[in-house]
Amino acid sequence: MKIVVIAIDGPAGAGKGTLARRLAEHFGYAHLDTGSLYRAVALRVLRDGADPTHEATAAHEATRLTEDDLRDPALRHEATGLAASKVSAIPAVRQALLEFQRNFARRPPRDAMGAVIEGRDIGTVVWPQADHKIFLDAAVEVRAKRRVAELRTMLKEIDEAAVLRDLIQRDRQDRERSTAPLKPAADAFLLDTSNLDIEGAFAVAKAHILGRSGPAA
Ligand code: DC
């Protein structure tokens, strides 16, 4: 049987994680958050006391990831996200993580018949032959608001201006890097969630996958 691959790409805070998990659950597919791979490399580099732009350290750490690294709660910290954006611009880091991602698409775990893989370059570089490609986006102010709401559940004091500033910086780093920059694949379905909640985004994405939707929303 053919494995179905759904690629979900887009900038930080667009809602890729929530949508990818919902779709994976709905279709019974495996889910891979590729951002956590880059975050795990970044965390290792930071714990080495090195700068995330240090190529040799980051490339070395990218070959040493373990399952435990991917469960570390510090992966979700803002500082880890910013550092991940930096290590992800290093070609040797991307190369080291490529095979793991492709193997997930070829043979999803637990004999699942499909995989939902989210990131920045899944539809363009990791798995251009994906059966469905969704590029999820939203206005940066909307993404910042969602991130602030998420942080409020964990922290008391949040610097909202800093959240917006970090997102703008991360967008720039991810879009402007020369290796595998963030951009929609030519054949991606563009889904702007600025005016959609989780249920709305899920409904549009599901309809698109089932071949019932019209042109890009
Ligand atoms: O999706 P995220 O915020 O967890 O990703 C963290 C960083 O990792 C992001 O700023 C860019 C990088 N990344 C990437 O370059 N390619 C991917 N496929 C996934 C993430």
PDB file of C-alpha atoms in Angstrom, residues 16 43 47 57 70 94 102 109 119 122 125 175 209:
ATOM      1  CA  LYS A  16       1.108  24.131  12.002  1.00  0.00           C
ATOM      2  CA  LEU A  43      19.480  23.188  22.878  1.00  0.00           C
ATOM      3  CA  ARG A  47      24.211  23.702  26.671  1.00  0.00           C
ATOM      4  CA  THR A  57      29.436  22.581  17.013  1.00  0.00           C
ATOM      5  CA  LEU A  70      13.109  15.347  21.637  1.00  0.00           C
ATOM      6  CA  ARG A  94      20.025  20.473   7.552  1.00  0.00           C
ATOM      7  CA  ARG A 102      12.825  11.175   4.740  1.00  0.00           C
ATOM      8  CA  PRO A 109       6.287   4.519  12.780  1.00  0.00           C
ATOM      9  CA  GLY A 119       8.176  22.311   9.109  1.00  0.00           C
ATOM     10  CA  ILE A 122       8.873  19.716   3.752  1.00  0.00           C
ATOM     11  CA  VAL A 125      13.087  19.906  -0.045  1.00  0.00           C
ATOM     12  CA  ARG A 175      12.822  33.285   4.823  1.00  0.00           C
ATOM     13  CA  ILE A 209      -7.066  16.818   1.269  1.00  0.00           C
TER      14      ILE A 209
END
